[in-house]
mmCIF file of C-alpha atoms and ligand atoms in Angstrom:
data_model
loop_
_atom_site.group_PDB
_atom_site.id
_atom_site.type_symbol
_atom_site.label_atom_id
_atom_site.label_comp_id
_atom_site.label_asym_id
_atom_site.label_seq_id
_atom_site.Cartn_x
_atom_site.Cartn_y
_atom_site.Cartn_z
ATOM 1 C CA UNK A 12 91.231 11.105 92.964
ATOM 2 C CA UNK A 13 88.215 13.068 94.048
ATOM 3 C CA UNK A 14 86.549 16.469 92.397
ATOM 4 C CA UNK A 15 86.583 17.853 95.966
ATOM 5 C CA UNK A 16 91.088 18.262 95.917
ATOM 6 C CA UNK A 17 92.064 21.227 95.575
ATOM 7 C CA UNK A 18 94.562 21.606 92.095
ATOM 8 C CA UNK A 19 97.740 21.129 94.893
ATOM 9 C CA UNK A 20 96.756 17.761 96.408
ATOM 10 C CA UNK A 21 95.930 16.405 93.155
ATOM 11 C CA UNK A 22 99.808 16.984 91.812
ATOM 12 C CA UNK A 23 101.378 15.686 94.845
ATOM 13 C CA UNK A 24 103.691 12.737 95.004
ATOM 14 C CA UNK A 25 103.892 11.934 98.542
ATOM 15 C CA UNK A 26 106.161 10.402 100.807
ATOM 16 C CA UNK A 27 106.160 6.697 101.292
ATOM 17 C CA UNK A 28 107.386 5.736 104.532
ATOM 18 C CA UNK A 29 109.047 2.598 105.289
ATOM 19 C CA UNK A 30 106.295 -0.191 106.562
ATOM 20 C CA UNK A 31 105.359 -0.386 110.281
ATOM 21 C CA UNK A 32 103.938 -4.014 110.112
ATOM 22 C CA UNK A 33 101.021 -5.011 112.902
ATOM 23 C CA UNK A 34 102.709 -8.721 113.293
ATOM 24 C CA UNK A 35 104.476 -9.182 116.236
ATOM 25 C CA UNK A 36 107.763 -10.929 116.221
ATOM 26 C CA UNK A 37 108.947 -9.820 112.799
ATOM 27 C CA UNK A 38 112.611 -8.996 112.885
ATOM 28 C CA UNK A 39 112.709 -4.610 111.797
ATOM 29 C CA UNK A 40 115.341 -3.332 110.166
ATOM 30 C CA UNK A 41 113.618 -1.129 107.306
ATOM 31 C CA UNK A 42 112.793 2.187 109.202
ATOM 32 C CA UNK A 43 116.305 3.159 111.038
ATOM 33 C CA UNK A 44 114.545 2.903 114.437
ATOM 34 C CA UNK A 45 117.043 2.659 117.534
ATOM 35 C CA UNK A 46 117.236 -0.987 118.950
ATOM 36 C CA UNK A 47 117.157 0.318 122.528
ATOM 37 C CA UNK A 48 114.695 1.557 124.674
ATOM 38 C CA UNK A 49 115.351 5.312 125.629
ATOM 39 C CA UNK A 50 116.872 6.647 128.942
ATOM 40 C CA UNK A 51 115.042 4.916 131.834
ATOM 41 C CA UNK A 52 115.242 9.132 133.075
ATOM 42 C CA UNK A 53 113.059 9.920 129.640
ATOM 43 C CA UNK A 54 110.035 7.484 130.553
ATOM 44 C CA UNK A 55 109.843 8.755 134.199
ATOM 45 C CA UNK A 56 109.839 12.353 132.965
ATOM 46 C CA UNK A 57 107.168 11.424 130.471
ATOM 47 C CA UNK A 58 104.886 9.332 133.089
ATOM 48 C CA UNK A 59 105.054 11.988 135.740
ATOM 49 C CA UNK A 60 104.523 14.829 132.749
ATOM 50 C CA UNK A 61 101.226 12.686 132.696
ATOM 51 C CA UNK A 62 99.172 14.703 135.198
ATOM 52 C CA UNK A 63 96.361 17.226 135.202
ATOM 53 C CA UNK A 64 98.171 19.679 133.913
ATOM 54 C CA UNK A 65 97.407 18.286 130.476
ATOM 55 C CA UNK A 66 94.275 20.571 130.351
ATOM 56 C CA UNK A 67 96.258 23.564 129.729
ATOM 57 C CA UNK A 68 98.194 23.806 125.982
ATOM 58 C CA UNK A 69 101.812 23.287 126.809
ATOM 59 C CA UNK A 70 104.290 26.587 126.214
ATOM 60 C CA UNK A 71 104.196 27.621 122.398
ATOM 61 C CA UNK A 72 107.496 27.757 121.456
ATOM 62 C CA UNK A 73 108.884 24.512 124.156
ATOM 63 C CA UNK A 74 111.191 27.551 125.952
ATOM 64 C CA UNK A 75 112.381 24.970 128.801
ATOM 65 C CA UNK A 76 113.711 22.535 125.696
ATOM 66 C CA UNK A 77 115.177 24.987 123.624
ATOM 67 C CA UNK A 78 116.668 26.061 126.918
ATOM 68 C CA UNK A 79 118.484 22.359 127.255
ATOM 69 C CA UNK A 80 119.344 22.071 123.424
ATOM 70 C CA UNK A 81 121.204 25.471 123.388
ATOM 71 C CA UNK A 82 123.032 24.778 126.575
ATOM 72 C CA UNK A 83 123.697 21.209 125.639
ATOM 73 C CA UNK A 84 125.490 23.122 121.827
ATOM 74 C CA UNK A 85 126.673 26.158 123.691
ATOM 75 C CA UNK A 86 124.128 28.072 121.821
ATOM 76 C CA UNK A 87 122.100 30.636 122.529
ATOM 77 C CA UNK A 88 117.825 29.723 123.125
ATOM 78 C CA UNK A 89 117.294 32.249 119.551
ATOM 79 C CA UNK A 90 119.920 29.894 118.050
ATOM 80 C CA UNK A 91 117.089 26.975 118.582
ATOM 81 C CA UNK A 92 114.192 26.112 116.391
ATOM 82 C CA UNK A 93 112.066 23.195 118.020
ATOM 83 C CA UNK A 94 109.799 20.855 115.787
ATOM 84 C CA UNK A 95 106.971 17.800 116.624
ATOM 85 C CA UNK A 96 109.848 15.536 114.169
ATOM 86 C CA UNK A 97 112.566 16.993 111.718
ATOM 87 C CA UNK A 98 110.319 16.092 109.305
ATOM 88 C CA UNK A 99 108.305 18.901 110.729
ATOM 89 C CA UNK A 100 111.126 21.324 110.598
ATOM 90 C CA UNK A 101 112.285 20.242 107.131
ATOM 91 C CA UNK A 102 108.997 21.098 105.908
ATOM 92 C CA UNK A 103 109.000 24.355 107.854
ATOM 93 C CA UNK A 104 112.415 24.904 106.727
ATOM 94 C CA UNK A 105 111.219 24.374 102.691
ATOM 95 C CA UNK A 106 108.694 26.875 103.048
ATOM 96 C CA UNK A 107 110.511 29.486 104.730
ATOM 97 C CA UNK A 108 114.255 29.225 103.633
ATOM 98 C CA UNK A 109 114.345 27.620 100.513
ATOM 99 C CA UNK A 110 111.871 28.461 98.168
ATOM 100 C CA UNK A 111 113.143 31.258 96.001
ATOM 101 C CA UNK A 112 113.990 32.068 92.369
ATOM 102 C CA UNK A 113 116.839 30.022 91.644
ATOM 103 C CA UNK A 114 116.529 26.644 92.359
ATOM 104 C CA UNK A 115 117.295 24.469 95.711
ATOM 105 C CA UNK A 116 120.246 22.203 94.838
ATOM 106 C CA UNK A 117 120.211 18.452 96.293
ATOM 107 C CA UNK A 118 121.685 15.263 95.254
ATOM 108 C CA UNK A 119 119.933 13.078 93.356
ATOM 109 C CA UNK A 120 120.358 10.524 96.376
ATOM 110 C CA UNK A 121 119.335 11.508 99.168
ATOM 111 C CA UNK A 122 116.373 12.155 101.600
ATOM 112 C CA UNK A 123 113.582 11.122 99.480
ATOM 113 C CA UNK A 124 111.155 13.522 101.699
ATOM 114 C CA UNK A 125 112.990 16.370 99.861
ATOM 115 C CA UNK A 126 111.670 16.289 96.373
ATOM 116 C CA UNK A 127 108.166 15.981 98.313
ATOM 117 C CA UNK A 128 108.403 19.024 99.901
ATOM 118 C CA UNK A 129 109.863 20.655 96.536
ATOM 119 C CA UNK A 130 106.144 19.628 95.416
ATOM 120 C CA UNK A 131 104.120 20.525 98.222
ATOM 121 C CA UNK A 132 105.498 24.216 98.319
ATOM 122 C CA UNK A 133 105.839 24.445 94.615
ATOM 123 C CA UNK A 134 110.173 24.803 94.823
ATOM 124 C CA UNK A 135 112.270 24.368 92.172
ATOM 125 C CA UNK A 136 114.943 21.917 92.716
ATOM 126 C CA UNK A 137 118.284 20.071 90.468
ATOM 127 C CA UNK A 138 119.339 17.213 91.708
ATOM 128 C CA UNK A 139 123.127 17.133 91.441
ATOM 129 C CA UNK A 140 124.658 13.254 91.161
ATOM 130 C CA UNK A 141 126.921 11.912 93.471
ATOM 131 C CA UNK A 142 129.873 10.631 92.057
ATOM 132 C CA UNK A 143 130.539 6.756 91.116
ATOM 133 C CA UNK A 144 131.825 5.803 94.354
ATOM 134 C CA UNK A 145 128.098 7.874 95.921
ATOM 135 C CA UNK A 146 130.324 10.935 97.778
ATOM 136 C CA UNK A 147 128.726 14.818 97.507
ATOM 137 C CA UNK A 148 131.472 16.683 95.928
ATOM 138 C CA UNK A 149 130.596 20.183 97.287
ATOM 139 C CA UNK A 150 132.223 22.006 93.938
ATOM 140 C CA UNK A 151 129.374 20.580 92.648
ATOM 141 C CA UNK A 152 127.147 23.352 94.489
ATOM 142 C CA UNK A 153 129.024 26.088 93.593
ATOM 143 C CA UNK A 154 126.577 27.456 91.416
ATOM 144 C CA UNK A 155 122.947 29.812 91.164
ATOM 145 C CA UNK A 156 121.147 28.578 93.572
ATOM 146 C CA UNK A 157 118.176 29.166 95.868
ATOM 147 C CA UNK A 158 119.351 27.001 98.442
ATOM 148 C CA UNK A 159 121.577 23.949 99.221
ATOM 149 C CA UNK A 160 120.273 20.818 101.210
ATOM 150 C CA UNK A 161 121.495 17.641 101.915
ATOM 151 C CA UNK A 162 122.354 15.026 104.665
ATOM 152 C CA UNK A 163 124.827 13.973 106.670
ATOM 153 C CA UNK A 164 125.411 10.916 106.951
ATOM 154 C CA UNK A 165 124.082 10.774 103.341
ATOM 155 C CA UNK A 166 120.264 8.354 103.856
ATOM 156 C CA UNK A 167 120.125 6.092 102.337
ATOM 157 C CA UNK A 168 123.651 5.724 101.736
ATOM 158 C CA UNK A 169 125.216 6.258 104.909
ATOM 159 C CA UNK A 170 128.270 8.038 103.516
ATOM 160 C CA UNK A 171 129.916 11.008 105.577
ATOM 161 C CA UNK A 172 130.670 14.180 104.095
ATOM 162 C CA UNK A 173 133.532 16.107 106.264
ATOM 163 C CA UNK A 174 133.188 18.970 108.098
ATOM 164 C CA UNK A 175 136.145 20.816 106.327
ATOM 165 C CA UNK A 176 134.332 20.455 103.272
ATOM 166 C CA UNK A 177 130.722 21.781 104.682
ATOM 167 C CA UNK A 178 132.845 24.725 105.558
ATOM 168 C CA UNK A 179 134.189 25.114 101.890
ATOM 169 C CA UNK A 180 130.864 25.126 100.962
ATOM 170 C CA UNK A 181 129.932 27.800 103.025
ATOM 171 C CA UNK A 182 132.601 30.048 102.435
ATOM 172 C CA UNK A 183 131.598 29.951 98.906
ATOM 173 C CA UNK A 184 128.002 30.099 99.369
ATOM 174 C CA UNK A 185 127.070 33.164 101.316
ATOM 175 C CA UNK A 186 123.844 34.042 99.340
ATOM 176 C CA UNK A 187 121.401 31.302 99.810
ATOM 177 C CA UNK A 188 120.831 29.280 103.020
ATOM 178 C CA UNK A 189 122.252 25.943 103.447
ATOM 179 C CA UNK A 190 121.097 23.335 105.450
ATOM 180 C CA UNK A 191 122.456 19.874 106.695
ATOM 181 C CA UNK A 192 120.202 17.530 107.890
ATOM 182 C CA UNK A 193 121.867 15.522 110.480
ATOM 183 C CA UNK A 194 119.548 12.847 111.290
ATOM 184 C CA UNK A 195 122.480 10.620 111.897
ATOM 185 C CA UNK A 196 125.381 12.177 113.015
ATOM 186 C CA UNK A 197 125.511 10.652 116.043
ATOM 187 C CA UNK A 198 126.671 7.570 114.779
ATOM 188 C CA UNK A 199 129.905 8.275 113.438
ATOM 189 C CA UNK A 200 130.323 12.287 112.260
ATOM 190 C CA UNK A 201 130.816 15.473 114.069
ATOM 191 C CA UNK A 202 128.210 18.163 114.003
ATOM 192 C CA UNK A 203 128.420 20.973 111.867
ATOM 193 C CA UNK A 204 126.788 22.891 114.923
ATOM 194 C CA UNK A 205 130.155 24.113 115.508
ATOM 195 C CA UNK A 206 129.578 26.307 112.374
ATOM 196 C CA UNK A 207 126.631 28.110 112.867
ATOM 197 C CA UNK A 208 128.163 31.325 114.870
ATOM 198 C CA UNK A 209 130.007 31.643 111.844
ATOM 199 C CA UNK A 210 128.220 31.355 109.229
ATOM 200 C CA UNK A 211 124.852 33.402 109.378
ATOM 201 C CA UNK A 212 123.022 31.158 106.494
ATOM 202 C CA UNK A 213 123.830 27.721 107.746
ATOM 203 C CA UNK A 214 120.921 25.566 109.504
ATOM 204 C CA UNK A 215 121.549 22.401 110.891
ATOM 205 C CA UNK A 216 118.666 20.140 111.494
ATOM 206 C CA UNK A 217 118.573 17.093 113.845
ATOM 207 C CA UNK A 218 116.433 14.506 115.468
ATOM 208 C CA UNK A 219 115.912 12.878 118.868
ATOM 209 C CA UNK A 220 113.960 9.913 116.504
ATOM 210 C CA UNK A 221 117.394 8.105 116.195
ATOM 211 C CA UNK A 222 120.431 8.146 118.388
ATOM 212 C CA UNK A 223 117.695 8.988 121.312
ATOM 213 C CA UNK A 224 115.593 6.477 120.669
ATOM 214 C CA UNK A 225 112.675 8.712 120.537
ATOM 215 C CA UNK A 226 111.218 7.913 117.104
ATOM 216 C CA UNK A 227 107.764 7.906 118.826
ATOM 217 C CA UNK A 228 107.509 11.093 120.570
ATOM 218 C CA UNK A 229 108.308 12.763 117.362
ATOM 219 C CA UNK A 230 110.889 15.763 118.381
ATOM 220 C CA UNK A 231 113.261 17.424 116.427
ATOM 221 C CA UNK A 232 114.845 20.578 116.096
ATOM 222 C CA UNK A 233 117.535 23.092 113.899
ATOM 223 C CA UNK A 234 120.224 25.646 115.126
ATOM 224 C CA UNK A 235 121.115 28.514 112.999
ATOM 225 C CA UNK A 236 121.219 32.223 113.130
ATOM 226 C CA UNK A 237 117.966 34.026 115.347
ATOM 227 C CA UNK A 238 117.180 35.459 111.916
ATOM 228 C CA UNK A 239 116.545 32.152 109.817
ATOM 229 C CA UNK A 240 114.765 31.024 113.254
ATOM 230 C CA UNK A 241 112.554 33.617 113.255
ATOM 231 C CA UNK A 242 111.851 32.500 109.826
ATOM 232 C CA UNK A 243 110.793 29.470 110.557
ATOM 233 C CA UNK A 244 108.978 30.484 113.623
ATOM 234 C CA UNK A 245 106.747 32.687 111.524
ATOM 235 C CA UNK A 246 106.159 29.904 109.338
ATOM 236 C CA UNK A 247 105.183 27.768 112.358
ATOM 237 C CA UNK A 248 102.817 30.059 113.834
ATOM 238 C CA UNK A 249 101.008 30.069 111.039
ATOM 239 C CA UNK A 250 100.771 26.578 110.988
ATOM 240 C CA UNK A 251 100.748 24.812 114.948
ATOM 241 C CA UNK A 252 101.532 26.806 117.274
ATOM 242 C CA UNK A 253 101.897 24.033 119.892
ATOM 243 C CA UNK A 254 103.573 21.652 117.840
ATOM 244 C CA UNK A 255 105.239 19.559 120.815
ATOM 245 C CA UNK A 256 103.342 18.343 123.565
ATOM 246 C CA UNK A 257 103.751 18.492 126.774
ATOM 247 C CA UNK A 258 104.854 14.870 127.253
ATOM 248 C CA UNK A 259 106.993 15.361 124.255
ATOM 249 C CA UNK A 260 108.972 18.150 126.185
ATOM 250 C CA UNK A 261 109.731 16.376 129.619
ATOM 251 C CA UNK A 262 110.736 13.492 127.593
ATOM 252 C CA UNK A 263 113.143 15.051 125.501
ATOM 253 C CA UNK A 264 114.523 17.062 128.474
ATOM 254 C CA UNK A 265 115.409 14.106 130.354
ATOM 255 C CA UNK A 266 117.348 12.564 127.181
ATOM 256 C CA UNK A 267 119.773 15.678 127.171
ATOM 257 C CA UNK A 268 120.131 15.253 130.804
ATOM 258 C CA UNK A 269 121.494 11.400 130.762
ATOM 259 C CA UNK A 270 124.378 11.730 128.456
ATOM 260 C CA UNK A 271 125.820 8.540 129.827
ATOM 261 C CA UNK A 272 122.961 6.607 128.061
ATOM 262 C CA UNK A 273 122.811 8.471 124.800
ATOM 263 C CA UNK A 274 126.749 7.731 124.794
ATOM 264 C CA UNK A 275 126.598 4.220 125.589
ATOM 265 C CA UNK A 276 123.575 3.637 122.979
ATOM 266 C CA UNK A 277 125.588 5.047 120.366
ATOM 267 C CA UNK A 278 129.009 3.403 121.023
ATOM 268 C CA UNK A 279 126.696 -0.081 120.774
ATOM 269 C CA UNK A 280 124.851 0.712 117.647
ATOM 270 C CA UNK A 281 128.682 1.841 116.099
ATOM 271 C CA UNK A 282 130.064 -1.663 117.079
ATOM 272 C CA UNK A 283 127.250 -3.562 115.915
ATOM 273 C CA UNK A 284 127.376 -1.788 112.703
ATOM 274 C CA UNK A 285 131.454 -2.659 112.592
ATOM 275 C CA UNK A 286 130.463 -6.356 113.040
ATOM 276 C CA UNK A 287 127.416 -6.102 110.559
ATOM 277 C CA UNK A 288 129.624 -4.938 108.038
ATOM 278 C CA UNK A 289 132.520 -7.594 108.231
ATOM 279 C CA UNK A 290 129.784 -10.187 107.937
ATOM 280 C CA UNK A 291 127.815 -9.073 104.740
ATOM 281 C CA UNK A 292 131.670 -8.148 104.027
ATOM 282 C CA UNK A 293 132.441 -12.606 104.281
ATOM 283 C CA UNK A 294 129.069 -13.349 102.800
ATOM 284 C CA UNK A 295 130.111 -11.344 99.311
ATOM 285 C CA UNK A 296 128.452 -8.097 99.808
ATOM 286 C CA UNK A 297 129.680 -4.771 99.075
ATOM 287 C CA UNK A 298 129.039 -2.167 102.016
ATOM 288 C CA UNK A 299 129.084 1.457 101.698
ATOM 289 C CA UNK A 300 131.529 2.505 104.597
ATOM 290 C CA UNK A 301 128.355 3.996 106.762
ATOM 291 C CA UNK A 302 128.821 7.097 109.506
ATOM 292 C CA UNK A 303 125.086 5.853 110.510
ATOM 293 C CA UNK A 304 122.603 3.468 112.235
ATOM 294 C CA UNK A 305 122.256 1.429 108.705
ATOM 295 C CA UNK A 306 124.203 0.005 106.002
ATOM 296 C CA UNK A 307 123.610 -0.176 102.591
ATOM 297 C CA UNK A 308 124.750 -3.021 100.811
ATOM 298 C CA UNK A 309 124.701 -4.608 97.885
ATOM 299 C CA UNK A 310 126.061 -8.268 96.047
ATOM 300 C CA UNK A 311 127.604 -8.282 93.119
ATOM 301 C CA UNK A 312 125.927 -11.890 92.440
ATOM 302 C CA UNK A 313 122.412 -11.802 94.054
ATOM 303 C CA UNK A 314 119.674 -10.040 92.939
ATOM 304 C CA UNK A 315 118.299 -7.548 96.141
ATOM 305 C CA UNK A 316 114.932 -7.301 95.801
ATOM 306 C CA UNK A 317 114.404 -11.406 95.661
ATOM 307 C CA UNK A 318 116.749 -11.093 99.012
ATOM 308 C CA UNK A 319 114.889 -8.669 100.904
ATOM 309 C CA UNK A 320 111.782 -11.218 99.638
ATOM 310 C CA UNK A 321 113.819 -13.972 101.228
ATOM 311 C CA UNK A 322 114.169 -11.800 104.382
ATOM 312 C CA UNK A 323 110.370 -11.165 104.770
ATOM 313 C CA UNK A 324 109.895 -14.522 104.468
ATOM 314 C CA UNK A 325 112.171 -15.575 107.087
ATOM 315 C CA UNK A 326 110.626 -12.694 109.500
ATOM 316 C CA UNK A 327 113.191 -9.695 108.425
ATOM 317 C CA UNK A 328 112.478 -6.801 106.817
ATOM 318 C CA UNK A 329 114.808 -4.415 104.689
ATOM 319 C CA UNK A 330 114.341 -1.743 102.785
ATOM 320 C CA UNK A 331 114.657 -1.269 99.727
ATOM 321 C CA UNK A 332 114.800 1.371 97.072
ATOM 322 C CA UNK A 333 113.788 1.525 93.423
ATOM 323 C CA UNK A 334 115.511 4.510 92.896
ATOM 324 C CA UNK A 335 117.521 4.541 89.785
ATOM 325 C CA UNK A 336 121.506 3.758 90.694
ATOM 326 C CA UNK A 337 120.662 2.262 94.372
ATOM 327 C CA UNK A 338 118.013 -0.297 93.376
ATOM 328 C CA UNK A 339 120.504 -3.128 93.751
ATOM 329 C CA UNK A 340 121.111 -2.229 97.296
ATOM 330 C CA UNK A 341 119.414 -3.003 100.239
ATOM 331 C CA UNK A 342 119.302 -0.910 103.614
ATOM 332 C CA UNK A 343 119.536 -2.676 106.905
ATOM 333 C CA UNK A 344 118.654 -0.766 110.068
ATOM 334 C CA UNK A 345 121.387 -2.037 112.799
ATOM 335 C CA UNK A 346 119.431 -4.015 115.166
ATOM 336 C CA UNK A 347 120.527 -5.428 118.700
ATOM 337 C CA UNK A 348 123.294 -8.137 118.441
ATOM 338 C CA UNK A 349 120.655 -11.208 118.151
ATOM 339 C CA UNK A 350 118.689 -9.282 115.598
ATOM 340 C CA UNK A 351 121.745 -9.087 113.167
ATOM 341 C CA UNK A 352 122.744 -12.627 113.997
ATOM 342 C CA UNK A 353 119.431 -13.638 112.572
ATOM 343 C CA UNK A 354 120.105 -11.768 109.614
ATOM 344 C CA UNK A 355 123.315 -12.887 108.872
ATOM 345 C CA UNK A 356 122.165 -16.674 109.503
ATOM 346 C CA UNK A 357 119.150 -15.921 107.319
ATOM 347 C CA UNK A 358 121.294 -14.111 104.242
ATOM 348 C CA UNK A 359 123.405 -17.362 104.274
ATOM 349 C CA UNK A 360 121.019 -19.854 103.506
ATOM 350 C CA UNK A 361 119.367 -16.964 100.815
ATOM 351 C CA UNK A 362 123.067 -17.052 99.661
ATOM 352 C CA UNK A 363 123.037 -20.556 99.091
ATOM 353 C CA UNK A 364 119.883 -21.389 97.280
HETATM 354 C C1 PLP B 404 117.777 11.945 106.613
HETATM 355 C C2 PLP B 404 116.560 11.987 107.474
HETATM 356 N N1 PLP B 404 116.125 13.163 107.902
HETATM 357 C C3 PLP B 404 115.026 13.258 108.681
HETATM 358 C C4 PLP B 404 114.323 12.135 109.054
HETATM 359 C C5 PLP B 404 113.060 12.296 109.856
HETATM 360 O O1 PLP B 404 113.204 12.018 111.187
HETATM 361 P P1 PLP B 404 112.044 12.375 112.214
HETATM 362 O O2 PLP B 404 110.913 12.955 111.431
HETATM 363 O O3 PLP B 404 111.685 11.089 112.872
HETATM 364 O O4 PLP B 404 112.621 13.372 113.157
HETATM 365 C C6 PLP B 404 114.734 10.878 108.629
HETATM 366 C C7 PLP B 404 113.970 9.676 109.025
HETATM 367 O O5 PLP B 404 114.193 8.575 108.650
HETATM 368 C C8 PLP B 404 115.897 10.797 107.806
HETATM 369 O O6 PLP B 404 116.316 9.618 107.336
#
């Protein structure tokens, strides 16, 4: 609290992120962080980005990326909105898409970063539940609205929502803009990219944080129709108008040019999350069935939060939720093979005391 806030800061409830602890050798599976190093292509594209050059502000709107991303879809460069994060373009993407009369429609478990924008920008929003079993039933959202947003994969649940279905939302929704966040598609759906030439209100946001192991240089970026991009380019030039550096750039060039590393990555992380489930599976856990780089699981005889204690005791942390109808689950990031080994050993002797 301070008398020198403006009347906006003072109402806002923000975002909490999951911890980034300063002790080495602690086992991290709380912040959906990729277990593997990025391309070996990405770092020498960042270290030789590293020259004089950095005394000049890179290009404005990171043409040469935007470039590579709509190539890589089959899209054209207007198609492509690049952001420093997707957190960065969701908040861009609040400000200039979704804030209108009516309000924005989300379910009540989702993103939690979305109800903080909703306050930052001053948006209405109704949370619409998920049913029992946690799946977005998009008949739901077929209602006034001033926008539709949600993600897929579902965080923190994990759950996939099918593209047929997207599509039956957006046949019935032509009025508002809706977006997908699709943080982790990668890991088990199939982009709703696809849709975009079709449907001129549809903006799909994505991230090279996860599946490109790039959570540190902070890149994201959405695809949609030139007009909602020029949306949120006006937003963003009124904002940063070099939001991405030019390390940032080169790196994230060189990702889209080594598919055979972003595929292998992903086909690891997928198996490792088959074998993490069929262990919490033996130990007595229930696991969401999870299109992403986490699970989220919960035991019908254990009590979460004192696990995840357990966990941070023993050098591993979770994360977990107080959110009404999840707090008795836990998330867990899918590590490297030895990392979920240690997991599994530790939940066992939890398990048993
Ligand atoms: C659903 C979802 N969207 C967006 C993000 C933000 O990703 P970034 O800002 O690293 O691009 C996250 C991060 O955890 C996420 O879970």
């Amino acid at each position: 609290m301070s008398q020198y806030w403006s009347e906006v800061v003072h109402k806002l409830t923000p975002y909490v992120p999951g911890e980034q602890p300063k002790i080495d050798r602690l086992i991290k599976l709380n912040t959906n962080e990729n277990p593997y190093p990025p391309s070996p292509r990405v770092l020498a594209a960042i270290q030789q980005a590293a020259s004089a050059d950095l005394r000049l502000y890179p290009d404005p709107g990171s043409d040469s990326l935007r470039d590579t991303i709509a190539a890589y879809h089959g899209l054209q460069a207007e198609q492509i909105f690049i952001g420093n994060s997707s957190d960065e373009v969701l908040a861009h993407t609040f400000q200039a898409l979704l804030k209108h009369e009516q309000p924005l429609l989300c379910p009540d478990i989702s993103y939690s970063f979305y109800p903080v924008y909703c306050g930052l920008y001053g948006i209405s929003y109704r949370s619409i539940p998920l049913d029992a079993d946690f799946r977005l039933n998009v008949e739901d959202y077929l209602q006034a609205n001033g926008g539709i947003i949600f993600a897929n994969p579902n965080a923190p649940t994990g759950c996939l929502l099918e593209l047929d279905k997207i599509e039956f939302l957006l046949q019935h929704n032509r009025d508002s803009v809706v977006v997908v966040d699709e943080a982790y598609v990668d890991f088990g759906g199939s982009t709703a990219i696809t849709l975009i030439n079709k449907y001129p209100n549809f903006l799909v946001i994505q991230t090279l944080s996860k599946s490109r192991s790039l959570a540190g240089l902070r890149v994201g970026f959405a695809a949609g129709h030139p007009d909602l991009i020029a949306g949120l380019n006006r937003v963003k030039n009124s904002f940063n108008c070099y939001p991405l550096d030019r390390l940032a750039v080169a790196g994230a060039i060189a990702s889209f040019e080594d598919e055979a590393h972003f595929q292998q990555n992903c086909a690891a992380i997928i198996a490792s999350r088959d074998r993490l489930t069929d262990s919490l599976n033996h130990l007595g856990f229930e696991v969401l069935s999870s299109a992403a780089n986490f699970v989220f699981a919960r035991h019908p005889q254990h009590e979460v939060l004192q696990l995840a204690q357990g966990l941070r005791a023993a050098g591993i942390i979770v994360r977990h939720f107080k959110q009404e109808r999840i707090s008795e689950f836990l998330r867990i990031s899918i590590g490297t093979d030895v990392e979920c080994e240690a997991l599994v050993s530790a939940l066992k002797i939890l398990l048993q005391a």
